[in-house]
Amino acid sequence: MAGGRFITLEGGEGVGKSTQVRRLAVALRERGYDVVTTREPGGSPGAEEIRQVLITGGGERWSPVTEALLLFAARRDHLERTIWPALERGAWVISDRFADSTLAYQGHGHELNQDIIIRLYANVIGKFYPDLTLVLDLPVEAGLARVHARGAADRYEEMDIAFHRRLRQGFLDIAAHDPRRCVVIDASEPEEAVAAGILETVGRRLLAGGP
Ligand code: TMP
């Protein structure tokens, strides 16, 4: 996968991932990189169909283990159809969520045995990992206030505050256990400052000459 890099943005609800994915893509394109932006669940036609099945219906529609299976089915298709081909041609791929979201939401949030998720990852994806994962961190109340302000509430966003606290801690634990891959970004700063911090991190971690 010469030249290409795989960057994921992770975090709870309302942390500003989608905005920061767009901003990072613009910044890297300005520097001459071929950039593909994508998201999970989704990112390929088949995975987008699975996304619809996952995010519609009530919160009890799927058990956590079924949800994890659907997420990994979508993820495998996303990798095969979108991520791996882009990396092979040398593009940089920036994904709004990836497998850390399954560990955080289904594992920490819904308290699914994390071993199931780790084994699914090993069997379905193998030894392929993001080059860099940016964990956008924000106090739960601030994230949920942003979600409500934009009038968005899908089935995951209806979970109670204790779920969101487990989720935040889950992402922080994931980052603490894998500091070579993960960097925690303070998402409570203004959008501009968060974008600058992300670009600086990408430069430091992935670009020899800085951003
Ligand atoms: P989004 O709000 O970032 O578009 O993601 C849709 C929802 O899917 C979000 O609430 C998080 C949830 N999700 C999981 O529960 N597990 C996962 O593995 C992924 C990728 C997303």
Coordinates of C-alpha atoms and ligand atoms in Angstrom, one line a residue:
M1 CA 0.0 0.0 0.0
A2 CA 2.7 2.4 -1.1
G3 CA 2.2 6.0 -0.1
G4 CA -1.4 5.7 1.2
R5 CA -2.3 6.3 4.8
F6 CA -5.4 5.3 6.7
I7 CA -6.6 7.8 9.3
T8 CA -9.7 7.3 11.5
L9 CA -11.6 9.8 13.6
E10 CA -13.4 8.5 16.6
G11 CA -15.4 9.7 19.5
G12 CA -18.8 9.9 21.1
E13 CA -21.9 11.8 19.9
G14 CA -21.5 15.5 19.0
V15 CA -17.7 15.7 19.2
G16 CA -17.5 17.2 15.7
K17 CA -15.9 14.2 13.8
S18 CA -17.7 14.8 10.5
T19 CA -16.6 18.5 10.3
Q20 CA -13.1 17.6 11.2
V21 CA -12.9 14.8 8.6
R22 CA -13.9 17.4 5.9
R23 CA -11.4 20.0 7.2
L24 CA -8.5 17.5 7.3
A25 CA -9.3 16.3 3.8
V26 CA -9.3 19.9 2.5
A27 CA -6.0 20.6 4.2
L28 CA -4.3 17.5 2.9
R29 CA -5.6 18.0 -0.7
E30 CA -4.2 21.6 -0.6
R31 CA -0.9 19.9 0.1
G32 CA -1.2 17.7 -3.0
Y33 CA -2.5 14.5 -1.5
D34 CA -5.1 12.3 -3.1
V35 CA -7.7 12.0 -0.3
V36 CA -10.7 9.8 0.0
T37 CA -13.2 10.5 2.8
T38 CA -15.5 7.8 4.1
R39 CA -17.5 6.8 7.1
E40 CA -18.8 3.9 9.2
P41 CA -21.2 2.2 9.4
G42 CA -21.2 2.6 5.6
G43 CA -18.6 3.8 3.1
S44 CA -19.5 1.3 0.3
P45 CA -22.9 0.7 -1.3
G46 CA -23.4 -2.6 0.5
A47 CA -22.2 -1.2 3.9
E48 CA -24.5 1.8 3.4
E49 CA -27.4 -0.6 3.1
I50 CA -26.4 -2.3 6.3
R51 CA -26.1 1.2 7.9
Q52 CA -29.8 1.7 7.2
V53 CA -30.7 -1.5 8.9
L54 CA -28.6 -0.6 11.9
I55 CA -29.6 3.0 12.5
T56 CA -33.4 2.7 11.9
G57 CA -35.9 1.0 14.2
G58 CA -35.9 1.1 18.0
G59 CA -33.0 0.7 20.4
E60 CA -33.9 -2.9 21.1
R61 CA -34.0 -4.0 17.4
W62 CA -30.7 -5.8 17.6
S63 CA -28.9 -7.4 20.4
P64 CA -25.3 -6.1 20.9
V65 CA -23.8 -9.3 19.4
T66 CA -26.0 -9.1 16.4
E67 CA -25.2 -5.5 16.0
A68 CA -21.5 -6.3 16.2
L69 CA -21.9 -9.0 13.4
L70 CA -23.7 -6.5 11.2
L71 CA -21.0 -3.9 11.8
F72 CA -18.2 -6.2 10.9
A73 CA -20.1 -7.4 7.8
A74 CA -20.4 -3.8 6.8
R75 CA -16.7 -3.1 7.7
R76 CA -15.4 -6.0 5.6
D77 CA -17.3 -4.7 2.6
H78 CA -16.1 -1.2 3.2
L79 CA -12.5 -2.4 3.3
E80 CA -12.8 -4.5 0.2
R81 CA -14.7 -2.0 -1.9
T82 CA -13.4 1.3 -0.7
I83 CA -10.5 1.5 1.7
W84 CA -8.1 -1.2 0.4
P85 CA -8.4 -0.2 -3.3
A86 CA -7.8 3.5 -2.4
L87 CA -4.8 2.7 -0.3
E88 CA -3.4 0.5 -3.1
R89 CA -3.5 3.4 -5.5
G90 CA -1.6 5.5 -3.0
A91 CA -4.5 7.6 -1.7
W92 CA -5.0 8.8 1.9
V93 CA -8.2 7.5 3.4
I94 CA -9.9 9.4 6.2
S95 CA -12.8 7.5 7.9
D96 CA -15.4 9.0 10.2
R97 CA -15.4 6.0 12.6
F98 CA -13.9 2.5 12.3
A99 CA -13.5 -0.5 14.5
D100 CA -12.8 1.4 17.7
S101 CA -16.4 2.5 17.6
T102 CA -17.5 -1.1 17.9
L103 CA -15.3 -1.6 20.9
A104 CA -16.6 1.6 22.5
Y105 CA -20.3 1.4 21.6
Q106 CA -21.0 -2.3 21.6
G107 CA -18.2 -3.2 24.1
H108 CA -18.1 -0.4 26.6
G109 CA -21.5 1.2 26.0
H110 CA -23.7 -1.9 25.6
E111 CA -21.3 -4.1 27.6
L112 CA -20.8 -6.8 25.0
N113 CA -17.9 -9.1 25.9
Q114 CA -14.9 -7.3 24.4
D115 CA -13.3 -10.6 23.6
I116 CA -16.0 -11.2 21.0
I117 CA -15.2 -8.0 19.3
I118 CA -11.4 -8.5 19.4
R119 CA -11.8 -12.0 17.9
L120 CA -14.2 -10.7 15.2
Y121 CA -11.6 -8.1 14.3
A122 CA -8.8 -10.7 14.1
N123 CA -10.9 -13.1 12.0
V124 CA -12.7 -10.6 9.7
I125 CA -10.0 -7.9 9.2
G126 CA -6.7 -9.6 10.3
K127 CA -3.6 -7.6 10.9
F128 CA -4.7 -4.4 9.2
Y129 CA -5.0 -1.3 11.4
P130 CA -5.3 2.5 10.9
D131 CA -2.0 4.3 10.7
L132 CA -3.4 7.0 13.0
T133 CA -6.6 7.3 15.0
L134 CA -7.7 10.6 16.4
V135 CA -10.0 10.3 19.3
L136 CA -12.0 13.5 19.7
D137 CA -12.9 13.9 23.3
L138 CA -15.6 16.1 24.8
P139 CA -17.5 16.1 28.1
V140 CA -20.7 14.0 27.5
E141 CA -23.1 16.9 28.3
A142 CA -21.4 19.2 25.8
G143 CA -21.6 16.5 23.0
L144 CA -25.2 15.8 23.7
A145 CA -26.1 19.5 23.7
R146 CA -24.5 19.8 20.2
V147 CA -26.5 16.8 19.0
H148 CA -29.8 18.2 20.3
A149 CA -29.0 21.7 18.9
R150 CA -28.8 20.2 15.4
G151 CA -32.0 18.3 16.0
A152 CA -30.5 14.9 15.3
A153 CA -31.4 11.8 17.3
D154 CA -31.0 8.4 15.8
R155 CA -31.3 5.2 17.9
Y156 CA -27.8 5.4 19.3
E157 CA -28.3 9.0 20.4
E158 CA -31.3 8.0 22.5
M159 CA -29.2 6.1 25.0
D160 CA -29.0 7.4 28.6
I161 CA -26.3 9.5 30.1
A162 CA -24.6 6.5 31.8
F163 CA -24.2 4.9 28.4
H164 CA -22.5 8.0 27.0
R165 CA -20.2 8.2 30.0
R166 CA -19.1 4.5 29.4
L167 CA -18.6 5.4 25.8
R168 CA -16.3 8.4 26.5
Q169 CA -14.3 6.4 29.0
G170 CA -14.2 3.5 26.5
F171 CA -12.6 5.7 23.8
L172 CA -10.1 7.1 26.3
D173 CA -9.2 3.5 27.4
I174 CA -8.7 2.4 23.8
A175 CA -6.4 5.4 23.2
A176 CA -4.4 4.8 26.4
H177 CA -3.9 1.1 25.5
D178 CA -2.6 1.9 22.0
P179 CA -0.6 5.2 22.1
R180 CA 1.4 4.4 19.0
R181 CA -1.8 4.5 16.9
C182 CA -4.1 6.8 18.9
V183 CA -4.0 10.5 19.8
V184 CA -6.6 12.1 22.0
I185 CA -7.7 15.5 20.7
D186 CA -9.5 18.0 23.0
A187 CA -12.7 18.7 21.0
S188 CA -14.0 21.4 23.4
E189 CA -11.8 24.0 21.6
P190 CA -13.3 26.1 18.8
E191 CA -13.6 24.2 15.5
E192 CA -10.6 26.1 14.0
A193 CA -8.3 25.2 16.9
V194 CA -9.3 21.5 16.8
A195 CA -8.6 21.4 13.1
A196 CA -5.2 23.0 13.6
G197 CA -4.4 20.5 16.4
I198 CA -5.4 17.6 14.1
L199 CA -3.3 18.8 11.2
E200 CA -0.3 19.3 13.5
T201 CA -0.8 15.7 14.8
V202 CA -1.1 14.3 11.3
G203 CA 2.1 16.2 10.3
R204 CA 4.0 15.0 13.4
R205 CA 2.9 11.4 13.1
L206 CA 2.6 10.8 9.4
L207 CA 4.4 13.5 7.4
A208 CA 8.2 13.6 7.7
G209 CA 8.5 17.3 7.1
G210 CA 5.5 18.3 9.4
P211 CA 2.2 19.7 8.1
Ligands
TMP1 P1 -22.5 8.5 13.2 O1 -23.4 9.2 14.1 O2 -21.0 8.8 13.5 O3 -22.8 8.6 11.7 O4 -22.6 6.9 13.5 C1 -23.8 6.3 13.6 C2 -24.0 5.6 14.9 O5 -23.5 4.3 14.8 C3 -23.4 6.3 16.0 O6 -24.3 6.5 17.0 C4 -22.3 5.3 16.5 C5 -22.8 4.0 16.0 N1 -21.8 3.0 15.8 C6 -21.7 1.8 16.6 O7 -22.5 1.7 17.5 N2 -20.8 0.9 16.4 C7 -19.9 1.0 15.4 O8 -19.0 0.2 15.2 C8 -20.0 2.2 14.5 C9 -19.0 2.3 13.3 C10 -21.0 3.1 14.7

